[in-house]
Structures are given as structure tokens and as C-alpha cells.
Coordinates of N, CA and C in Angstrom, one line a residue:
Chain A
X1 N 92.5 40.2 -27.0 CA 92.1 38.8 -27.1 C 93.2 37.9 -27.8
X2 N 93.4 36.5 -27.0 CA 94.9 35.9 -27.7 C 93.9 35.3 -29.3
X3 N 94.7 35.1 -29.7 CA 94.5 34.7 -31.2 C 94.0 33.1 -31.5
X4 N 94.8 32.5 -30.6 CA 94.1 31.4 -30.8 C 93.6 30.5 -29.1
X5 N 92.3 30.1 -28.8 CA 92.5 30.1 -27.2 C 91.7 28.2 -26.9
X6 N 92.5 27.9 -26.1 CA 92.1 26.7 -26.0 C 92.0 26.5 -24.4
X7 N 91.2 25.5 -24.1 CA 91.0 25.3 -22.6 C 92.4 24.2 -22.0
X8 N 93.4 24.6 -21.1 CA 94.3 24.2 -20.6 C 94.5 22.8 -20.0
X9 N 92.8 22.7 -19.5 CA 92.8 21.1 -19.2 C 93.5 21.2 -17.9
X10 N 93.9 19.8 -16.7 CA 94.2 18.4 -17.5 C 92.3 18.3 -18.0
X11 N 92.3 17.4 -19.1 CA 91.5 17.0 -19.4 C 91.4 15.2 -19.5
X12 N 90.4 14.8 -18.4 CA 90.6 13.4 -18.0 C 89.2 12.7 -18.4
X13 N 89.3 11.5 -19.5 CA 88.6 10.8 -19.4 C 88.9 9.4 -19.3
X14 N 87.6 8.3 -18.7 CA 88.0 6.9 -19.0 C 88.5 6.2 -20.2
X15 N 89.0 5.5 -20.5 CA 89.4 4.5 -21.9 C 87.6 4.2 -22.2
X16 N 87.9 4.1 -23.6 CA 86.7 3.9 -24.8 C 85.7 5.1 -24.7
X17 N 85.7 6.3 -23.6 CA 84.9 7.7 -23.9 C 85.3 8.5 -24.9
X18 N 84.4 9.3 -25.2 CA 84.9 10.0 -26.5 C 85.4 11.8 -25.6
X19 N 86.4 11.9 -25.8 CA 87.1 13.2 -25.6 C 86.6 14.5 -26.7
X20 N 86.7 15.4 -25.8 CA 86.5 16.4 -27.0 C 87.4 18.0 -26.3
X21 N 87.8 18.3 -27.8 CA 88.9 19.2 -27.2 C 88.2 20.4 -27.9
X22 N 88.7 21.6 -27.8 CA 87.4 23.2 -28.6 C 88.8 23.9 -28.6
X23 N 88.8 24.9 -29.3 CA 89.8 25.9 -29.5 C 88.4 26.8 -30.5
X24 N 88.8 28.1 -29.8 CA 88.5 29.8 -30.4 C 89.6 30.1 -31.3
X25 N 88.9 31.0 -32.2 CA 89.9 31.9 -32.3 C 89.7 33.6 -33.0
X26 N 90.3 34.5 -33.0 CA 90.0 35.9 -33.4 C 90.0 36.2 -34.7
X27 N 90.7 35.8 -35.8 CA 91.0 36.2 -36.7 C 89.8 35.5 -38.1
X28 N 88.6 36.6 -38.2 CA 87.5 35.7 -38.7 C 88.0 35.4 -40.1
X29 N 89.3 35.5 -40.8 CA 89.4 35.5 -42.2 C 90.3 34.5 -41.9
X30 N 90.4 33.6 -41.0 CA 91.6 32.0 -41.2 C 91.1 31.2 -41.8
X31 N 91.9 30.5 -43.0 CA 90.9 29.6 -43.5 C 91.3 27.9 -43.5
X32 N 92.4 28.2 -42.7 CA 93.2 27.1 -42.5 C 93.4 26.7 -41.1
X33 N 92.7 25.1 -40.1 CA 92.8 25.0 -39.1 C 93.5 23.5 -38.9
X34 N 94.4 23.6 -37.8 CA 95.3 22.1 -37.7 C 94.9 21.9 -36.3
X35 N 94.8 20.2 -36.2 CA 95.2 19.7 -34.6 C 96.3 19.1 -34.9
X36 N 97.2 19.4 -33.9 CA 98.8 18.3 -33.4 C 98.3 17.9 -32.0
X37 N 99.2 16.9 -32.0 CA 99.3 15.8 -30.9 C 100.7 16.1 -30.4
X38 N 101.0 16.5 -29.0 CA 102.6 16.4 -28.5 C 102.6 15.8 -27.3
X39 N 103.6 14.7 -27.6 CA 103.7 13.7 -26.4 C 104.9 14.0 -25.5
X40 N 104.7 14.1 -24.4 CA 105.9 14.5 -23.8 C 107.3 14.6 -24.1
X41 N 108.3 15.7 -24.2 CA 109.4 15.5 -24.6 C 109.6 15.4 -26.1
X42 N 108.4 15.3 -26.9 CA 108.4 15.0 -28.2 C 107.8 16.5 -28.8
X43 N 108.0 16.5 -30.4 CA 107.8 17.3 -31.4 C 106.3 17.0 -31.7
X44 N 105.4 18.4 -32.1 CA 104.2 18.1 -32.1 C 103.9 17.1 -33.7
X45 N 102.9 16.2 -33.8 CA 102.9 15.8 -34.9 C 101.0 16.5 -35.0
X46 N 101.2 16.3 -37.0 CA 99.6 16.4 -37.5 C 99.0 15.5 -36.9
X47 N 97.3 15.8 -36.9 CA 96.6 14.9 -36.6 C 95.5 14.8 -37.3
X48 N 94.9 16.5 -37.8 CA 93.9 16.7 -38.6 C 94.4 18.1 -38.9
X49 N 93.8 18.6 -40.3 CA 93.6 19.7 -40.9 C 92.2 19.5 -41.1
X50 N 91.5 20.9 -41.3 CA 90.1 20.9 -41.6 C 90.0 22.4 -41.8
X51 N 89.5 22.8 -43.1 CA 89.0 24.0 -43.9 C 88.0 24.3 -44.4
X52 N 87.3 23.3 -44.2 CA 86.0 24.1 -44.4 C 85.0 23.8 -43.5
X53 N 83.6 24.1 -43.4 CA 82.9 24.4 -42.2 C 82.0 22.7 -42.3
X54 N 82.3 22.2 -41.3 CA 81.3 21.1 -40.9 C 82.6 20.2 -40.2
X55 N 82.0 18.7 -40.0 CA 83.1 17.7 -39.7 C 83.9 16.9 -41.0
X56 N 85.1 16.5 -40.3 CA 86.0 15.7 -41.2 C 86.2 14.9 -40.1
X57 N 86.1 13.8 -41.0 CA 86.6 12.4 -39.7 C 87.8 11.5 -40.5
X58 N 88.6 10.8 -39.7 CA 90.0 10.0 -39.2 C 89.8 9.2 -38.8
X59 N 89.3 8.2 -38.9 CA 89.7 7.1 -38.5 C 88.9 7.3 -36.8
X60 N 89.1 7.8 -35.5 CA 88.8 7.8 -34.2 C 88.4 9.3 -33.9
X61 N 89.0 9.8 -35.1 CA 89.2 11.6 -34.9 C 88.5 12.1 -35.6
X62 N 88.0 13.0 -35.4 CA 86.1 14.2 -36.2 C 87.0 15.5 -35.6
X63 N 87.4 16.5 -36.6 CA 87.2 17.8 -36.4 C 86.1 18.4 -36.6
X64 N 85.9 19.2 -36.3 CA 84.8 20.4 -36.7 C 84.9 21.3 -36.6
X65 N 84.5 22.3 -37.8 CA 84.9 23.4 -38.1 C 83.8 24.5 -37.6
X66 N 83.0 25.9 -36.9 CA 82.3 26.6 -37.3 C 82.6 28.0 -37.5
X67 N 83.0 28.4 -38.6 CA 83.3 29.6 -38.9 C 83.0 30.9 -38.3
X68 N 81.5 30.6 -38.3 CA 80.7 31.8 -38.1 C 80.5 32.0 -36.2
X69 N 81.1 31.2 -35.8 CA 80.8 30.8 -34.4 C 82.4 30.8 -33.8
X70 N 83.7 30.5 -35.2 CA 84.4 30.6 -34.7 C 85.4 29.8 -33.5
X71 N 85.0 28.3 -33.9 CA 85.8 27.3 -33.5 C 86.0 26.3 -34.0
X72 N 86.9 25.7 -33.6 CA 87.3 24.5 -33.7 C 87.4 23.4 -32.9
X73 N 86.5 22.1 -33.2 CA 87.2 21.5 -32.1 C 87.5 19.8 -32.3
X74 N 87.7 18.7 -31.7 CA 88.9 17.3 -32.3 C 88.2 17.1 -31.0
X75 N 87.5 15.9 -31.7 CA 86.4 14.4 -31.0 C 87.7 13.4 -31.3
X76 N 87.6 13.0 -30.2 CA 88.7 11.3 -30.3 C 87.6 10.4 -30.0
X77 N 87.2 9.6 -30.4 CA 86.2 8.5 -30.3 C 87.2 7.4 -29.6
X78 N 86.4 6.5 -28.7 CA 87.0 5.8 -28.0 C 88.3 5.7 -27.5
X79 N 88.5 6.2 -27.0 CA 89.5 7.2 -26.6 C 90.9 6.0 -25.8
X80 N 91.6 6.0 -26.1 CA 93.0 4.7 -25.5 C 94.0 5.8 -24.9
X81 N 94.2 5.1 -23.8 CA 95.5 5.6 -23.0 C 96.6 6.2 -23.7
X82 N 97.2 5.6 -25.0 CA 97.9 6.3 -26.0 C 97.3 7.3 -26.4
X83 N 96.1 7.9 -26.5 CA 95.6 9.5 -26.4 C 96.2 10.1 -25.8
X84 N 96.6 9.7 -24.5 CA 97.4 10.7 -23.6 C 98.3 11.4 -23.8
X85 N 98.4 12.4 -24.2 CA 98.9 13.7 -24.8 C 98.6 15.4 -24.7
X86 N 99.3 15.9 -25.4 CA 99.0 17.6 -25.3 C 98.2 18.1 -26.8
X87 N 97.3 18.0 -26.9 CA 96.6 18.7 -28.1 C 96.6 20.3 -28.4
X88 N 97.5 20.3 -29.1 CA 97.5 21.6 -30.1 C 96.5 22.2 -31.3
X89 N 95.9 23.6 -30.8 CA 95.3 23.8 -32.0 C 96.1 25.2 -32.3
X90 N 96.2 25.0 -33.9 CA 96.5 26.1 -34.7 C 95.5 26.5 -35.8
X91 N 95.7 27.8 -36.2 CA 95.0 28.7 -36.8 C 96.0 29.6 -37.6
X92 N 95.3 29.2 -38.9 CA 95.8 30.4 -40.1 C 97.1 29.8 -40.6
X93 N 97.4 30.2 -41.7 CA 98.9 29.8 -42.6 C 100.3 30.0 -41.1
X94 N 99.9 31.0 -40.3 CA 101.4 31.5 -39.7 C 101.6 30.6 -38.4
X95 N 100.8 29.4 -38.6 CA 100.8 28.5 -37.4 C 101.2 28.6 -35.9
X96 N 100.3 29.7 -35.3 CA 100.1 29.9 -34.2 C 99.2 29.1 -33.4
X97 N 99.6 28.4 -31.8 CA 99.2 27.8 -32.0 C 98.8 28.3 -30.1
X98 N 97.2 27.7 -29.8 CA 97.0 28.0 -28.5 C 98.0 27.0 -27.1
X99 N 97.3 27.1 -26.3 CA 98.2 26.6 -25.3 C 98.1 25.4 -25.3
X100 N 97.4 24.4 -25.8 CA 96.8 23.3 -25.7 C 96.4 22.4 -24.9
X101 N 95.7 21.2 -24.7 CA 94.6 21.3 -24.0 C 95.8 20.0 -23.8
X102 N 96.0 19.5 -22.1 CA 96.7 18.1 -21.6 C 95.2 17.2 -21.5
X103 N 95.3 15.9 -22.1 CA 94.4 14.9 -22.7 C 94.7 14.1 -21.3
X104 N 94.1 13.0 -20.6 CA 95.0 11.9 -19.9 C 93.4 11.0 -20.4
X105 N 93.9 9.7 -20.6 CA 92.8 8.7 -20.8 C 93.1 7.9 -19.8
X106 N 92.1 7.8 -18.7 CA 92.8 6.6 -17.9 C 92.3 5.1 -18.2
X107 N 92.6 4.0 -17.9 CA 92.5 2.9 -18.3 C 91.3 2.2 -17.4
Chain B
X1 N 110.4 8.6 -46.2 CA 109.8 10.1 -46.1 C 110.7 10.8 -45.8
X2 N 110.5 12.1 -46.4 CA 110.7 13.4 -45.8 C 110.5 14.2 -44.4
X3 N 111.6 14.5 -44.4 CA 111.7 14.9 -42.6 C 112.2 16.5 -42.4
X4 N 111.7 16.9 -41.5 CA 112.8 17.8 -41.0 C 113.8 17.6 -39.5
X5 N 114.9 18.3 -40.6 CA 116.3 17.7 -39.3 C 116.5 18.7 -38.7
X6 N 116.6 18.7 -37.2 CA 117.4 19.7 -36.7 C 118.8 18.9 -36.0
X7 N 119.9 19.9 -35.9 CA 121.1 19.6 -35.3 C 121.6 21.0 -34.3
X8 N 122.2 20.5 -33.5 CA 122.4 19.8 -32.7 C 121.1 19.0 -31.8
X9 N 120.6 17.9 -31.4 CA 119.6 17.2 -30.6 C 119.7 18.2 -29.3
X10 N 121.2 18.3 -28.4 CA 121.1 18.8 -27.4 C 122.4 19.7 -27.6
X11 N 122.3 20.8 -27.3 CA 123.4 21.8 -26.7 C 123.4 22.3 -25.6
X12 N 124.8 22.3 -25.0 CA 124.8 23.4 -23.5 C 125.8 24.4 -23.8
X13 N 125.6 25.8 -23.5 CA 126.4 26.8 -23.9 C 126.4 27.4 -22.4
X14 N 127.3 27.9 -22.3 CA 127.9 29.3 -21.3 C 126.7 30.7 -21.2
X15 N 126.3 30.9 -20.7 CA 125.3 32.3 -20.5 C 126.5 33.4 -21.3
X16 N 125.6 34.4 -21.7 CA 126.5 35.2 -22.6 C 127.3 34.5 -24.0
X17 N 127.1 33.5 -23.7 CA 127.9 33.0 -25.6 C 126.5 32.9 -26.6
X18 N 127.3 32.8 -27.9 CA 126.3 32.8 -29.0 C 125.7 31.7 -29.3
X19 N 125.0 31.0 -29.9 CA 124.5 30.0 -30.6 C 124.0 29.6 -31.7
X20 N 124.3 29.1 -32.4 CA 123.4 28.6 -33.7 C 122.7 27.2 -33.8
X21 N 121.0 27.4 -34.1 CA 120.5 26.3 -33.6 C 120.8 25.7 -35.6
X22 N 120.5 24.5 -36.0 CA 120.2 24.5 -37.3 C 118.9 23.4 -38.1
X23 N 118.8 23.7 -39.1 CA 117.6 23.1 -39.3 C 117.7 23.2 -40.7
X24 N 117.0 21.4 -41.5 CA 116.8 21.3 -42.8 C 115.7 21.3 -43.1
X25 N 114.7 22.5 -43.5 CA 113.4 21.8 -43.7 C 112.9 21.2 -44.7
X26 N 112.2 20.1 -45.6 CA 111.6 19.3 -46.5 C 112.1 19.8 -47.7
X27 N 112.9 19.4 -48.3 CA 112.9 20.0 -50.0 C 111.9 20.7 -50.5
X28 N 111.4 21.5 -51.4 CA 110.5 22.4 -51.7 C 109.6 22.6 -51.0
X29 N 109.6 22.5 -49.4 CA 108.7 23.6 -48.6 C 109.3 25.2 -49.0
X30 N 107.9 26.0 -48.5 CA 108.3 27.3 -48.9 C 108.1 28.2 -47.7
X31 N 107.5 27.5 -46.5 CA 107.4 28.6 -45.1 C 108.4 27.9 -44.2
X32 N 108.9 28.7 -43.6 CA 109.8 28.1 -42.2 C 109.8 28.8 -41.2
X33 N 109.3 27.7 -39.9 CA 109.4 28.7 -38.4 C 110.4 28.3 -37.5
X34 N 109.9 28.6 -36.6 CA 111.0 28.5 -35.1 C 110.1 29.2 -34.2
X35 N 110.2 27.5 -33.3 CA 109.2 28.1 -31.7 C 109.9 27.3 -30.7
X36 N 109.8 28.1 -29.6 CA 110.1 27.5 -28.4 C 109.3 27.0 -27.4
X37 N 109.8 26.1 -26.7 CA 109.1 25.4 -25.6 C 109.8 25.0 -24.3
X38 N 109.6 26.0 -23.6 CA 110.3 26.0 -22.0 C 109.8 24.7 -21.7
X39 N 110.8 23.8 -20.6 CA 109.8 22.8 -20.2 C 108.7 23.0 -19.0
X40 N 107.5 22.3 -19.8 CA 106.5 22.2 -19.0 C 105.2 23.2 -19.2
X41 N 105.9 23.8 -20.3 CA 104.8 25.2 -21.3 C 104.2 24.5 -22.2
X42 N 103.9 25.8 -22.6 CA 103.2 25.8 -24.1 C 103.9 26.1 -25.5
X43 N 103.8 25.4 -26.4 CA 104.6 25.9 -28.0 C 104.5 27.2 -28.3
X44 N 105.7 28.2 -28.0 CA 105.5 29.5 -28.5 C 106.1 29.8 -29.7
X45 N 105.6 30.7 -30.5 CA 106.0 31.1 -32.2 C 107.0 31.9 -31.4
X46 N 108.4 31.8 -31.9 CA 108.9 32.7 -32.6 C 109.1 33.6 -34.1
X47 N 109.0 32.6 -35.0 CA 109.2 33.8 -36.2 C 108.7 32.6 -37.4
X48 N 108.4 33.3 -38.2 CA 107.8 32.4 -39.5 C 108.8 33.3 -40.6
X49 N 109.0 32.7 -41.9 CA 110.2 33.1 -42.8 C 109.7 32.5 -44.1
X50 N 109.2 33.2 -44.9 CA 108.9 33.3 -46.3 C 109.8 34.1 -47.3
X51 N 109.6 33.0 -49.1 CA 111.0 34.1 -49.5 C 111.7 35.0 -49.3
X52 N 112.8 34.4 -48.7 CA 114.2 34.8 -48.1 C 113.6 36.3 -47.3
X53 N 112.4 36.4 -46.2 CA 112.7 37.2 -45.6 C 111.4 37.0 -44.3
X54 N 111.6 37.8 -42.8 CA 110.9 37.5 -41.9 C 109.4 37.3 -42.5
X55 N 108.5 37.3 -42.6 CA 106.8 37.5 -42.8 C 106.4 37.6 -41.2
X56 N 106.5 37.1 -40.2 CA 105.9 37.1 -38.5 C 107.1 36.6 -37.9
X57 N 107.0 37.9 -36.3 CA 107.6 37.4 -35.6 C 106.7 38.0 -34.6
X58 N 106.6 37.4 -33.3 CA 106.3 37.5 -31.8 C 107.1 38.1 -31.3
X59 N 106.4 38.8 -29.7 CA 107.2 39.5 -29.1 C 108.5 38.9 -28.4
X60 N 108.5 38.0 -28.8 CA 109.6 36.9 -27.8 C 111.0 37.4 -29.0
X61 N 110.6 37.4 -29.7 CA 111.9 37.2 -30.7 C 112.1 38.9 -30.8
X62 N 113.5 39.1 -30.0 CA 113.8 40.1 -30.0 C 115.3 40.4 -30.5
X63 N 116.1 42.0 -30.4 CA 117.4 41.8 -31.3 C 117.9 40.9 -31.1
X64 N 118.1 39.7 -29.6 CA 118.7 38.6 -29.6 C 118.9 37.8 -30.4
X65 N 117.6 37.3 -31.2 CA 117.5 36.5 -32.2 C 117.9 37.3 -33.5
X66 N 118.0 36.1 -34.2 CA 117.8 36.4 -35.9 C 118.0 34.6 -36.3
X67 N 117.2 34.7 -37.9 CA 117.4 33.8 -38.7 C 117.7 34.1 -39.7
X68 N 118.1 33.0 -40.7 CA 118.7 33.2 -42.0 C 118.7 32.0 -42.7
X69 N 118.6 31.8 -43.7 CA 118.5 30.5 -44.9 C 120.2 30.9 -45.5
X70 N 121.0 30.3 -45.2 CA 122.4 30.8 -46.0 C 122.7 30.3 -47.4
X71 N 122.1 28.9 -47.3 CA 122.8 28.0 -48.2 C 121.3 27.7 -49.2
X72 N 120.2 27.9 -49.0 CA 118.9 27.7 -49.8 C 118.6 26.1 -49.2
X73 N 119.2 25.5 -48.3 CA 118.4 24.0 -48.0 C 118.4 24.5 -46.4
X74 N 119.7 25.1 -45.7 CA 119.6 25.0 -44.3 C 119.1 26.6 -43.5
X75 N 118.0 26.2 -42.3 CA 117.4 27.2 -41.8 C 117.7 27.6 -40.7
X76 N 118.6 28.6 -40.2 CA 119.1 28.7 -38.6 C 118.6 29.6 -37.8
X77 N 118.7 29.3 -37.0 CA 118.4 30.3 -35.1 C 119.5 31.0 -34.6
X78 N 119.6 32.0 -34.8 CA 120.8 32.6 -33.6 C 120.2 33.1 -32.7
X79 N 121.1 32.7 -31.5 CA 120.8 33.9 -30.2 C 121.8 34.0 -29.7
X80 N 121.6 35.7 -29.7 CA 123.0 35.8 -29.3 C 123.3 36.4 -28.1
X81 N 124.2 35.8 -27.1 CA 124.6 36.2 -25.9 C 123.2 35.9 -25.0
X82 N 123.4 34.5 -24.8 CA 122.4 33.8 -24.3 C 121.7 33.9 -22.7
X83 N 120.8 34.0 -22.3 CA 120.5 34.1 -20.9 C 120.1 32.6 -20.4
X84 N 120.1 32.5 -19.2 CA 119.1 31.3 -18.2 C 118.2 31.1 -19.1
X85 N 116.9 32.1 -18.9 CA 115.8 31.6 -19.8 C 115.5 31.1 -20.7
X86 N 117.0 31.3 -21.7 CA 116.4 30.7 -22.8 C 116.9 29.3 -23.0
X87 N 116.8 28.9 -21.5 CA 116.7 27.0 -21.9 C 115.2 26.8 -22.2
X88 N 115.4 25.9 -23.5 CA 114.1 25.3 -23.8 C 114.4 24.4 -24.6
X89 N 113.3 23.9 -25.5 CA 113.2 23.1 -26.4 C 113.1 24.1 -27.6
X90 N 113.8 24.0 -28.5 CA 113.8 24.8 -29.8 C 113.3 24.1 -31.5
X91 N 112.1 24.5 -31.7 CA 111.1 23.3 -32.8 C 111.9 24.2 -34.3
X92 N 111.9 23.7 -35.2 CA 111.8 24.1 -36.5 C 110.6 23.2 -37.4
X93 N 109.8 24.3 -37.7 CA 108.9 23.6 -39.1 C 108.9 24.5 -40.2
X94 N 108.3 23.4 -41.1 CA 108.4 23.8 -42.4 C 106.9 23.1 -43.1
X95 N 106.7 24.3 -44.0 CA 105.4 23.7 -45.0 C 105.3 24.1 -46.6
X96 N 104.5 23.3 -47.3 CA 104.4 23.7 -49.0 C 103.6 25.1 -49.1
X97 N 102.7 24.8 -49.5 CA 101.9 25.9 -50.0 C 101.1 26.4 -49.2
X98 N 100.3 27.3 -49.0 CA 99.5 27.9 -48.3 C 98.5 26.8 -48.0
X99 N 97.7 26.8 -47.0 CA 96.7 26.0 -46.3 C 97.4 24.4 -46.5
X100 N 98.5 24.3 -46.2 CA 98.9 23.2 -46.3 C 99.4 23.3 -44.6
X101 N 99.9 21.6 -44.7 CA 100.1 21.7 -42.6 C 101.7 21.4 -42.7
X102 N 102.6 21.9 -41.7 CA 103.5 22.3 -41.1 C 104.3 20.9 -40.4
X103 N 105.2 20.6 -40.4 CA 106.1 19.0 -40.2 C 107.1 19.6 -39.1
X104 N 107.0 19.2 -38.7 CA 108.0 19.4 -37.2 C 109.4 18.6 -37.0
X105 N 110.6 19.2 -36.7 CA 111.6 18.5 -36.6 C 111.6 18.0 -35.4
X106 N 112.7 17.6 -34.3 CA 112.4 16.5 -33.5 C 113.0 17.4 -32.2
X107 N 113.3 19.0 -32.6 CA 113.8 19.6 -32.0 C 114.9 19.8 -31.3
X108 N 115.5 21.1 -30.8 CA 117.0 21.0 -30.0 C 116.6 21.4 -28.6
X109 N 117.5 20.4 -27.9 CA 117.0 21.4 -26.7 C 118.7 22.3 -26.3
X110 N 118.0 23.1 -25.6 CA 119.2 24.2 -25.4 C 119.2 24.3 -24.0
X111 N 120.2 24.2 -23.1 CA 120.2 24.3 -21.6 C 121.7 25.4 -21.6
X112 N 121.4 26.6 -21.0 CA 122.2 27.4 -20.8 C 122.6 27.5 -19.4
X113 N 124.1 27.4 -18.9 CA 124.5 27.3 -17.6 C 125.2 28.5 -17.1

């Protein structure tokens, strides 16, 4: 089983829908989980960390954590064409990260 | 702000020659990695680097590679005697303390001819 697994997408929604992206992962003692954002040709940047079990919200962005269930996943609330991106999830200090999920918002 | 640099932005080397990618990461970060990204992939770990020695590396990073901190600020990539494949995009990050998040430099890309 890969260690950290995210659905590959494209994942397409209208402008102002809320997106939602899920990442698994294997290692039930991680206690540390990141979303990045990578825009084409570009370096991934933070978007959210989230460590402990429930939601943490951003501004447009809600992670959620379930431990016990073993995922993670990054709500984009109204969602803008500038979403359009590659969403990375990582898992645990050694920042491994799944394949991540291609986002497209269309307008 | 604090950044991480990598240099060269872009290099092209000869297949079979050596390389050194380079990289500063954040003043008092204490993890440092290096991952690749073929174009049109996914971000793959190569190797993570805690006081002055490996902690993780992936099956990708094989004798070809190695890293090294020489100077205590700058973080490098060798590979040596390069193939085709290993054109990609080459990331360096760095982070503080444990459960803390990871800063990405703006990357190199490497095209081998």
C-alpha cells in the first residue's frame, strides 16, 4: 500500500462550487498532515497544515483531519479559476507526498 | 521573508557528466530534502537529511546520488554521470522543528542532452 494516496483527478468544477480534495494514508502514528498548492511549472507552496482530528478553516479552505478513518481532506469553498492547480497532500515529518489531485475551476 | 534558494534556475549537462544541484535552506531550519519532478508527474521524495546525516531516502535515490551540507548554510544534490531521465525539475525544502511545514525553493530544472 503507497503511503500516502490521493485520487489523480482532473478534478473539474464550476467557479463559486466548493471542491473537495481526500488523501489516505498508511502510517496510523502520523501526526503531522500538509496541503500544497503547485501551479504549473511552479514550486509547491503551503496551504494548510492540520494535526489534530476535526476541521481547521482558512479563509476559503477547511481541512479535515480523521485519524481513526485515516484521512485527510482540503474543501475550497467557492472555488475561483485561480484554484486551478495541482493539490498535494503530505503526511508525517518526512514529507512524502501523494500524487496529487489536478483541480481545474472553470469559469 | 525567508526563502529557500536554489542555484542554478536552469542547467543542461552532457549525459555521463556530473552535476551539482545547490541549495540554501532558511537559517535555523533543521530538515532538508530533495525531490524530483519529471515534467508532467508527480513530486517524488528523494532523500530527507537531518543532523549532518541521511534520515530517508526512496528507491529513486540510488549510488548515483548523494547529498551533503559542506559549509553548514548550503545543501547539495550530486548526480553523478547523468542519464536522459534524469531531466526534471529538482525541488529543495527545508523545515524547523518537527510537525512544522516544509518551504520550497523555486527549483532547478535539469535537462540532460
Amino acid at each position: 500500500q503507497k503511503e500516502v494516496e490521493q485520487n489523480s483527478g482532473p478534478l473539474s468544477v464550476p467557479e463559486g462550487a466548493i471542491a473537495s480534495l481526500n488523501c489516505t494514508y498508511s502510517d496510523r502514528g502520523s501526526q503531522s498532515f500538509f496541503w500544497y498548492r503547485q501551479y504549473s511549472g511552479k514550486s509547491p507552496e503551503l496551504i494548510m497544515s492540520i494535526y489534530s482530528n476535526g476541521d481547521k478553516e482558512d479563509g476559503r479552505f477547511t481541512a479535515q483531519l480523521n485519524k481513526a478513518s485515516q484521512y485527510v481532506s482540503l474543501l475550497i469553498r467557492d472555488s475561483q479559476p485561480s484554484d486551478s492547480a495541482t493539490y498535494l497532500c503530505a503526511v508525517k515529518n518526512d514529507m512524502r507526498f501523494g500524487a496529487g489531485t489536478r483541480l481545474t475551476v472553470k469559469p | 521573508e525567508p526563502e529557500v534558494t536554489q542555484t542554478p534556475s536552469h542547467q543542461v549537462t552532457q549525459m555521463g557528466q556530473e552535476v551539482i544541484l545547490r541549495c540554501v535552506p532558511i537559517s535555523n531550519h533543521l530538515y532538508f530534502y530533495w525531490y524530483r519532478q519529471i515534467l508532467g508527474q508527480k513530486v517524488e521524495f528523494l532523500v530527507s537529511f537531518y543532523n549532518n546525516e541521511i534520515s530517508e531516502k526512496s528507491e529513486i535515490f540510488d549510488d548515483q546520488f548523494s547529498v551533503e551540507r559542506p559549509d553548514g548554510s548550503n545543501f547539495t544534490l550530486k548526480i553523478r554521470s547523468t542519464k536522459l531521465e534524469d531531466s526534471a525539475m529538482y525541488f529543495c525544502a527545508s523545515r524547523g522543528p518537527v510537525n512544522t511545514e516544509a518551504f520550497f525553493g523555486q527549483g532547478t530544472r535539469l535537462t540532460v542532452v
